């Protein structure tokens, strides 16, 4: 891939196949849940539609996504958004795709009038943690032994950014 600019836009239905292809290769035991692969169907948009996704393109190719949703479905929690997935195609890593998606999430959060964005990350996923910290996210909580992944207990961290 050349060193051209990464652009971010709202997802559309026709992104489905490209996003599903990324979803099938992006998650590992360090970053996600290997068992999730078994749940993948023939469409990416089963859990949430295009309106919940920002899509990154590089050289006209879809290379990543970020799922940004209301964290709470009740009025008292209004203004808090959650990043419920961020993935970058392996061939597009280290090109600034994740950073572009996080910047776009901040812009979108402010556009929506949100006061905060939260996310969860595995404690051992140091590259992701450092990325989030560079974008202003701080650790709000630790959930020891939250998951059992491939025979190993994994702590989860909740991180957030105030807008």
mmCIF file of N, CA, C and O in Angstrom, residues 27-97:
data_model
loop_
_atom_site.group_PDB
_atom_site.id
_atom_site.type_symbol
_atom_site.label_atom_id
_atom_site.label_comp_id
_atom_site.label_asym_id
_atom_site.label_seq_id
_atom_site.Cartn_x
_atom_site.Cartn_y
_atom_site.Cartn_z
ATOM 1 N N UNK A 27 -9.481 -10.138 14.435
ATOM 2 C CA UNK A 27 -9.505 -10.410 15.868
ATOM 3 C C UNK A 27 -8.657 -11.617 16.252
ATOM 4 O O UNK A 27 -8.740 -12.664 15.639
ATOM 5 N N UNK A 28 -7.854 -11.444 17.304
ATOM 6 C CA UNK A 28 -7.020 -12.513 17.847
ATOM 7 C C UNK A 28 -7.340 -12.655 19.332
ATOM 8 O O UNK A 28 -8.095 -11.859 19.892
ATOM 9 N N UNK A 29 -6.722 -13.621 19.982
ATOM 10 C CA UNK A 29 -6.927 -13.797 21.412
ATOM 11 C C UNK A 29 -6.451 -12.576 22.194
ATOM 12 O O UNK A 29 -6.992 -12.262 23.251
ATOM 13 N N UNK A 30 -5.448 -11.849 21.687
ATOM 14 C CA UNK A 30 -4.955 -10.670 22.389
ATOM 15 C C UNK A 30 -5.921 -9.492 22.247
ATOM 16 O O UNK A 30 -6.092 -8.699 23.153
ATOM 17 N N UNK A 31 -6.580 -9.392 21.110
ATOM 18 C CA UNK A 31 -7.400 -8.210 20.852
ATOM 19 C C UNK A 31 -8.898 -8.436 21.017
ATOM 20 O O UNK A 31 -9.646 -7.479 21.192
ATOM 21 N N UNK A 32 -9.329 -9.659 20.923
ATOM 22 C CA UNK A 32 -10.769 -9.896 20.945
ATOM 23 C C UNK A 32 -11.110 -11.272 21.450
ATOM 24 O O UNK A 32 -10.467 -11.791 22.350
ATOM 25 N N UNK A 33 -12.086 -11.845 20.808
ATOM 26 C CA UNK A 33 -12.625 -13.118 21.250
ATOM 27 C C UNK A 33 -12.608 -14.102 20.087
ATOM 28 O O UNK A 33 -13.439 -13.990 19.178
ATOM 29 N N UNK A 34 -11.677 -15.068 20.092
ATOM 30 C CA UNK A 34 -11.596 -16.017 18.980
ATOM 31 C C UNK A 34 -12.905 -16.748 18.703
ATOM 32 O O UNK A 34 -13.213 -17.037 17.549
ATOM 33 N N UNK A 35 -13.695 -17.009 19.725
ATOM 34 C CA UNK A 35 -14.954 -17.724 19.519
ATOM 35 C C UNK A 35 -15.943 -16.909 18.698
ATOM 36 O O UNK A 35 -16.878 -17.461 18.121
ATOM 37 N N UNK A 36 -15.737 -15.609 18.629
ATOM 38 C CA UNK A 36 -16.625 -14.755 17.854
ATOM 39 C C UNK A 36 -16.630 -15.157 16.378
ATOM 40 O O UNK A 36 -17.632 -14.983 15.692
ATOM 41 N N UNK A 37 -15.532 -15.714 15.903
ATOM 42 C CA UNK A 37 -15.453 -16.147 14.507
ATOM 43 C C UNK A 37 -16.560 -17.141 14.169
ATOM 44 O O UNK A 37 -17.074 -17.140 13.056
ATOM 45 N N UNK A 38 -16.930 -17.961 15.133
ATOM 46 C CA UNK A 38 -17.981 -18.950 14.908
ATOM 47 C C UNK A 38 -19.351 -18.309 14.712
ATOM 48 O O UNK A 38 -20.242 -18.911 14.123
ATOM 49 N N UNK A 39 -19.522 -17.100 15.215
ATOM 50 C CA UNK A 39 -20.808 -16.413 15.130
ATOM 51 C C UNK A 39 -20.971 -15.597 13.857
ATOM 52 O O UNK A 39 -22.063 -15.111 13.574
ATOM 53 N N UNK A 40 -19.876 -15.426 13.111
ATOM 54 C CA UNK A 40 -19.958 -14.616 11.901
ATOM 55 C C UNK A 40 -20.855 -15.295 10.877
ATOM 56 O O UNK A 40 -20.757 -16.487 10.623
ATOM 57 N N UNK A 41 -21.724 -14.511 10.310
ATOM 58 C CA UNK A 41 -22.640 -15.023 9.306
ATOM 59 C C UNK A 41 -22.190 -14.511 7.942
ATOM 60 O O UNK A 41 -21.033 -14.188 7.756
ATOM 61 N N UNK A 42 -23.096 -14.422 7.038
ATOM 62 C CA UNK A 42 -22.757 -13.943 5.706
ATOM 63 C C UNK A 42 -22.935 -12.444 5.566
ATOM 64 O O UNK A 42 -22.805 -11.901 4.474
ATOM 65 N N UNK A 43 -23.228 -11.782 6.681
ATOM 66 C CA UNK A 43 -23.357 -10.328 6.648
ATOM 67 C C UNK A 43 -22.691 -9.717 7.867
ATOM 68 O O UNK A 43 -22.721 -10.286 8.955
ATOM 69 N N UNK A 44 -22.080 -8.575 7.686
ATOM 70 C CA UNK A 44 -21.421 -7.863 8.779
ATOM 71 C C UNK A 44 -22.444 -7.151 9.661
ATOM 72 O O UNK A 44 -22.261 -7.039 10.860
ATOM 73 N N UNK A 45 -23.492 -6.663 9.064
ATOM 74 C CA UNK A 45 -24.430 -5.796 9.752
ATOM 75 C C UNK A 45 -25.513 -6.543 10.530
ATOM 76 O O UNK A 45 -26.641 -6.074 10.625
ATOM 77 N N UNK A 46 -25.198 -7.687 11.135
ATOM 78 C CA UNK A 46 -26.205 -8.409 11.917
ATOM 79 C C UNK A 46 -26.410 -7.789 13.293
ATOM 80 O O UNK A 46 -27.529 -7.757 13.793
ATOM 81 N N UNK A 47 -25.347 -7.309 13.934
ATOM 82 C CA UNK A 47 -25.454 -6.751 15.291
ATOM 83 C C UNK A 47 -25.924 -5.309 15.291
ATOM 84 O O UNK A 47 -26.594 -4.870 16.215
ATOM 85 N N UNK A 48 -25.532 -4.569 14.280
ATOM 86 C CA UNK A 48 -25.932 -3.164 14.163
ATOM 87 C C UNK A 48 -25.747 -2.740 12.718
ATOM 88 O O UNK A 48 -24.882 -3.253 12.012
ATOM 89 N N UNK A 49 -26.558 -1.804 12.292
ATOM 90 C CA UNK A 49 -26.555 -1.392 10.897
ATOM 91 C C UNK A 49 -25.450 -0.409 10.549
ATOM 92 O O UNK A 49 -24.646 -0.017 11.399
ATOM 93 N N UNK A 50 -25.420 -0.009 9.296
ATOM 94 C CA UNK A 50 -24.384 0.913 8.822
ATOM 95 C C UNK A 50 -24.328 2.219 9.613
ATOM 96 O O UNK A 50 -23.254 2.797 9.778
ATOM 97 N N UNK A 51 -25.479 2.676 10.118
ATOM 98 C CA UNK A 51 -25.507 3.944 10.843
ATOM 99 C C UNK A 51 -24.633 3.949 12.088
ATOM 100 O O UNK A 51 -24.257 5.010 12.588
ATOM 101 N N UNK A 52 -24.273 2.781 12.608
ATOM 102 C CA UNK A 52 -23.438 2.685 13.809
ATOM 103 C C UNK A 52 -21.946 2.589 13.492
ATOM 104 O O UNK A 52 -21.142 2.467 14.406
ATOM 105 N N UNK A 53 -21.599 2.648 12.211
ATOM 106 C CA UNK A 53 -20.204 2.386 11.831
ATOM 107 C C UNK A 53 -19.574 3.522 11.051
ATOM 108 O O UNK A 53 -20.168 4.054 10.118
ATOM 109 N N UNK A 54 -18.341 3.833 11.441
ATOM 110 C CA UNK A 54 -17.484 4.688 10.646
ATOM 111 C C UNK A 54 -16.537 3.758 9.898
ATOM 112 O O UNK A 54 -16.049 2.769 10.460
ATOM 113 N N UNK A 55 -16.281 4.072 8.633
ATOM 114 C CA UNK A 55 -15.456 3.219 7.778
ATOM 115 C C UNK A 55 -14.238 4.002 7.325
ATOM 116 O O UNK A 55 -14.346 5.163 6.923
ATOM 117 N N UNK A 56 -13.081 3.358 7.389
ATOM 118 C CA UNK A 56 -11.842 3.969 6.903
ATOM 119 C C UNK A 56 -11.505 3.398 5.540
ATOM 120 O O UNK A 56 -11.631 2.190 5.311
ATOM 121 N N UNK A 57 -11.080 4.292 4.658
ATOM 122 C CA UNK A 57 -10.630 3.891 3.321
ATOM 123 C C UNK A 57 -9.204 4.363 3.103
ATOM 124 O O UNK A 57 -8.803 5.421 3.595
ATOM 125 N N UNK A 58 -8.456 3.552 2.380
ATOM 126 C CA UNK A 58 -7.097 3.892 1.966
ATOM 127 C C UNK A 58 -6.984 3.497 0.501
ATOM 128 O O UNK A 58 -7.239 2.349 0.151
ATOM 129 N N UNK A 59 -6.628 4.449 -0.338
ATOM 130 C CA UNK A 59 -6.565 4.207 -1.784
ATOM 131 C C UNK A 59 -7.873 3.634 -2.324
ATOM 132 O O UNK A 59 -7.878 2.741 -3.168
ATOM 133 N N UNK A 60 -8.997 4.109 -1.786
ATOM 134 C CA UNK A 60 -10.305 3.675 -2.267
ATOM 135 C C UNK A 60 -10.753 2.314 -1.772
ATOM 136 O O UNK A 60 -11.820 1.841 -2.145
ATOM 137 N N UNK A 61 -9.975 1.689 -0.914
ATOM 138 C CA UNK A 61 -10.299 0.362 -0.385
ATOM 139 C C UNK A 61 -10.730 0.481 1.076
ATOM 140 O O UNK A 61 -10.096 1.199 1.859
ATOM 141 N N UNK A 62 -11.793 -0.208 1.463
ATOM 142 C CA UNK A 62 -12.228 -0.237 2.858
ATOM 143 C C UNK A 62 -11.207 -1.049 3.648
ATOM 144 O O UNK A 62 -10.949 -2.215 3.336
ATOM 145 N N UNK A 63 -10.610 -0.395 4.679
ATOM 146 C CA UNK A 63 -9.539 -1.047 5.424
ATOM 147 C C UNK A 63 -9.770 -1.076 6.933
ATOM 148 O O UNK A 63 -8.936 -1.595 7.674
ATOM 149 N N UNK A 64 -10.904 -0.535 7.390
ATOM 150 C CA UNK A 64 -11.156 -0.567 8.819
ATOM 151 C C UNK A 64 -12.511 0.001 9.159
ATOM 152 O O UNK A 64 -13.180 0.603 8.321
ATOM 153 N N UNK A 65 -12.916 -0.216 10.408
ATOM 154 C CA UNK A 65 -14.187 0.311 10.884
ATOM 155 C C UNK A 65 -14.115 0.589 12.368
ATOM 156 O O UNK A 65 -13.266 0.057 13.091
ATOM 157 N N UNK A 66 -15.027 1.417 12.817
ATOM 158 C CA UNK A 66 -15.236 1.688 14.227
ATOM 159 C C UNK A 66 -16.742 1.710 14.454
ATOM 160 O O UNK A 66 -17.463 2.388 13.732
ATOM 161 N N UNK A 67 -17.196 0.922 15.430
ATOM 162 C CA UNK A 67 -18.621 0.873 15.780
ATOM 163 C C UNK A 67 -18.841 1.832 16.950
ATOM 164 O O UNK A 67 -18.259 1.647 18.025
ATOM 165 N N UNK A 68 -19.649 2.874 16.734
ATOM 166 C CA UNK A 68 -19.901 3.902 17.736
ATOM 167 C C UNK A 68 -21.400 3.947 18.020
ATOM 168 O O UNK A 68 -22.195 4.229 17.131
ATOM 169 N N UNK A 69 -21.758 3.657 19.286
ATOM 170 C CA UNK A 69 -23.172 3.546 19.647
ATOM 171 C C UNK A 69 -23.455 4.228 20.973
ATOM 172 O O UNK A 69 -22.540 4.449 21.780
ATOM 173 N N UNK A 70 -24.721 4.542 21.186
ATOM 174 C CA UNK A 70 -25.142 5.027 22.502
ATOM 175 C C UNK A 70 -24.832 3.919 23.510
ATOM 176 O O UNK A 70 -25.161 2.758 23.280
ATOM 177 N N UNK A 71 -24.200 4.278 24.610
ATOM 178 C CA UNK A 71 -23.883 3.263 25.615
ATOM 179 C C UNK A 71 -25.131 2.846 26.386
ATOM 180 O O UNK A 71 -25.297 1.680 26.709
ATOM 181 N N UNK A 72 -25.983 3.815 26.662
ATOM 182 C CA UNK A 72 -27.178 3.543 27.456
ATOM 183 C C UNK A 72 -28.433 3.856 26.649
ATOM 184 O O UNK A 72 -28.448 4.784 25.861
ATOM 185 N N UNK A 73 -29.471 3.106 26.896
ATOM 186 C CA UNK A 73 -30.739 3.283 26.180
ATOM 187 C C UNK A 73 -31.762 4.035 27.023
ATOM 188 O O UNK A 73 -32.945 3.991 26.735
ATOM 189 N N UNK A 74 -31.316 4.729 28.070
ATOM 190 C CA UNK A 74 -32.234 5.472 28.921
ATOM 191 C C UNK A 74 -31.733 6.909 29.064
ATOM 192 O O UNK A 74 -30.546 7.173 28.903
ATOM 193 N N UNK A 75 -32.636 7.857 29.367
ATOM 194 C CA UNK A 75 -32.295 9.280 29.341
ATOM 195 C C UNK A 75 -31.141 9.689 30.254
ATOM 196 O O UNK A 75 -30.360 10.567 29.903
ATOM 197 N N UNK A 76 -31.018 9.067 31.416
ATOM 198 C CA UNK A 76 -29.964 9.462 32.351
ATOM 199 C C UNK A 76 -28.563 9.201 31.799
ATOM 200 O O UNK A 76 -27.601 9.820 32.222
ATOM 201 N N UNK A 77 -28.465 8.286 30.861
ATOM 202 C CA UNK A 77 -27.170 7.965 30.270
ATOM 203 C C UNK A 77 -26.918 8.653 28.938
ATOM 204 O O UNK A 77 -25.904 8.397 28.289
ATOM 205 N N UNK A 78 -27.832 9.522 28.549
ATOM 206 C CA UNK A 78 -27.672 10.228 27.275
ATOM 207 C C UNK A 78 -26.354 11.003 27.279
ATOM 208 O O UNK A 78 -25.956 11.567 28.295
ATOM 209 N N UNK A 79 -25.698 11.015 26.153
ATOM 210 C CA UNK A 79 -24.450 11.752 26.036
ATOM 211 C C UNK A 79 -23.212 10.914 26.239
ATOM 212 O O UNK A 79 -22.089 11.420 26.173
ATOM 213 N N UNK A 80 -23.392 9.618 26.503
ATOM 214 C CA UNK A 80 -22.251 8.715 26.632
ATOM 215 C C UNK A 80 -22.295 7.743 25.457
ATOM 216 O O UNK A 80 -23.267 7.010 25.284
ATOM 217 N N UNK A 81 -21.251 7.760 24.657
ATOM 218 C CA UNK A 81 -21.136 6.847 23.523
ATOM 219 C C UNK A 81 -20.126 5.761 23.855
ATOM 220 O O UNK A 81 -19.243 5.954 24.689
ATOM 221 N N UNK A 82 -20.269 4.630 23.189
ATOM 222 C CA UNK A 82 -19.348 3.514 23.393
ATOM 223 C C UNK A 82 -18.780 3.074 22.049
ATOM 224 O O UNK A 82 -19.512 2.944 21.070
ATOM 225 N N UNK A 83 -17.481 2.860 22.042
ATOM 226 C CA UNK A 83 -16.841 2.221 20.894
ATOM 227 C C UNK A 83 -16.951 0.725 21.152
ATOM 228 O O UNK A 83 -16.333 0.201 22.072
ATOM 229 N N UNK A 84 -17.775 0.054 20.352
ATOM 230 C CA UNK A 84 -18.031 -1.375 20.531
ATOM 231 C C UNK A 84 -17.375 -2.193 19.439
ATOM 232 O O UNK A 84 -17.921 -3.203 19.003
ATOM 233 N N UNK A 85 -16.227 -1.767 19.020
ATOM 234 C CA UNK A 85 -15.457 -2.478 18.016
ATOM 235 C C UNK A 85 -14.654 -1.510 17.172
ATOM 236 O O UNK A 85 -15.156 -0.471 16.753
ATOM 237 N N UNK A 86 -13.394 -1.847 16.988
ATOM 238 C CA UNK A 86 -12.510 -1.105 16.103
ATOM 239 C C UNK A 86 -11.587 -2.150 15.495
ATOM 240 O O UNK A 86 -10.920 -2.876 16.225
ATOM 241 N N UNK A 87 -11.572 -2.242 14.183
ATOM 242 C CA UNK A 87 -10.735 -3.243 13.524
ATOM 243 C C UNK A 87 -10.116 -2.649 12.275
ATOM 244 O O UNK A 87 -10.729 -1.842 11.578
ATOM 245 N N UNK A 88 -8.886 -3.077 12.005
ATOM 246 C CA UNK A 88 -8.142 -2.631 10.826
ATOM 247 C C UNK A 88 -7.639 -3.877 10.097
ATOM 248 O O UNK A 88 -7.124 -4.810 10.716
ATOM 249 N N UNK A 89 -7.800 -3.872 8.795
ATOM 250 C CA UNK A 89 -7.304 -4.986 7.975
ATOM 251 C C UNK A 89 -5.797 -5.136 8.184
ATOM 252 O O UNK A 89 -5.079 -4.127 8.247
ATOM 253 N N UNK A 90 -5.301 -6.362 8.301
ATOM 254 C CA UNK A 90 -3.866 -6.555 8.560
ATOM 255 C C UNK A 90 -2.946 -5.830 7.577
ATOM 256 O O UNK A 90 -1.928 -5.269 7.984
ATOM 257 N N UNK A 91 -3.293 -5.784 6.304
ATOM 258 C CA UNK A 91 -2.425 -5.148 5.319
ATOM 259 C C UNK A 91 -2.406 -3.623 5.445
ATOM 260 O O UNK A 91 -1.546 -2.965 4.865
ATOM 261 N N UNK A 92 -3.325 -3.059 6.236
ATOM 262 C CA UNK A 92 -3.400 -1.602 6.379
ATOM 263 C C UNK A 92 -2.920 -1.118 7.744
ATOM 264 O O UNK A 92 -3.017 0.072 8.045
ATOM 265 N N UNK A 93 -2.392 -2.004 8.545
ATOM 266 C CA UNK A 93 -1.937 -1.595 9.874
ATOM 267 C C UNK A 93 -0.679 -0.740 9.762
ATOM 268 O O UNK A 93 0.111 -0.886 8.852
ATOM 269 N N UNK A 94 -0.545 0.159 10.698
ATOM 270 C CA UNK A 94 0.581 1.090 10.792
ATOM 271 C C UNK A 94 0.527 2.187 9.730
ATOM 272 O O UNK A 94 1.528 2.822 9.423
ATOM 273 N N UNK A 95 -0.668 2.418 9.184
ATOM 274 C CA UNK A 95 -0.858 3.498 8.208
ATOM 275 C C UNK A 95 -1.673 4.649 8.793
ATOM 276 O O UNK A 95 -2.016 5.584 8.078
ATOM 277 N N UNK A 96 -2.013 4.554 10.071
ATOM 278 C CA UNK A 96 -2.806 5.608 10.694
ATOM 279 C C UNK A 96 -4.303 5.392 10.609
ATOM 280 O O UNK A 96 -5.079 6.309 10.902
ATOM 281 N N UNK A 97 -4.723 4.200 10.226
ATOM 282 C CA UNK A 97 -6.150 3.920 10.063
ATOM 283 C C UNK A 97 -6.884 4.029 11.401
ATOM 284 O O UNK A 97 -7.912 4.709 11.502
#
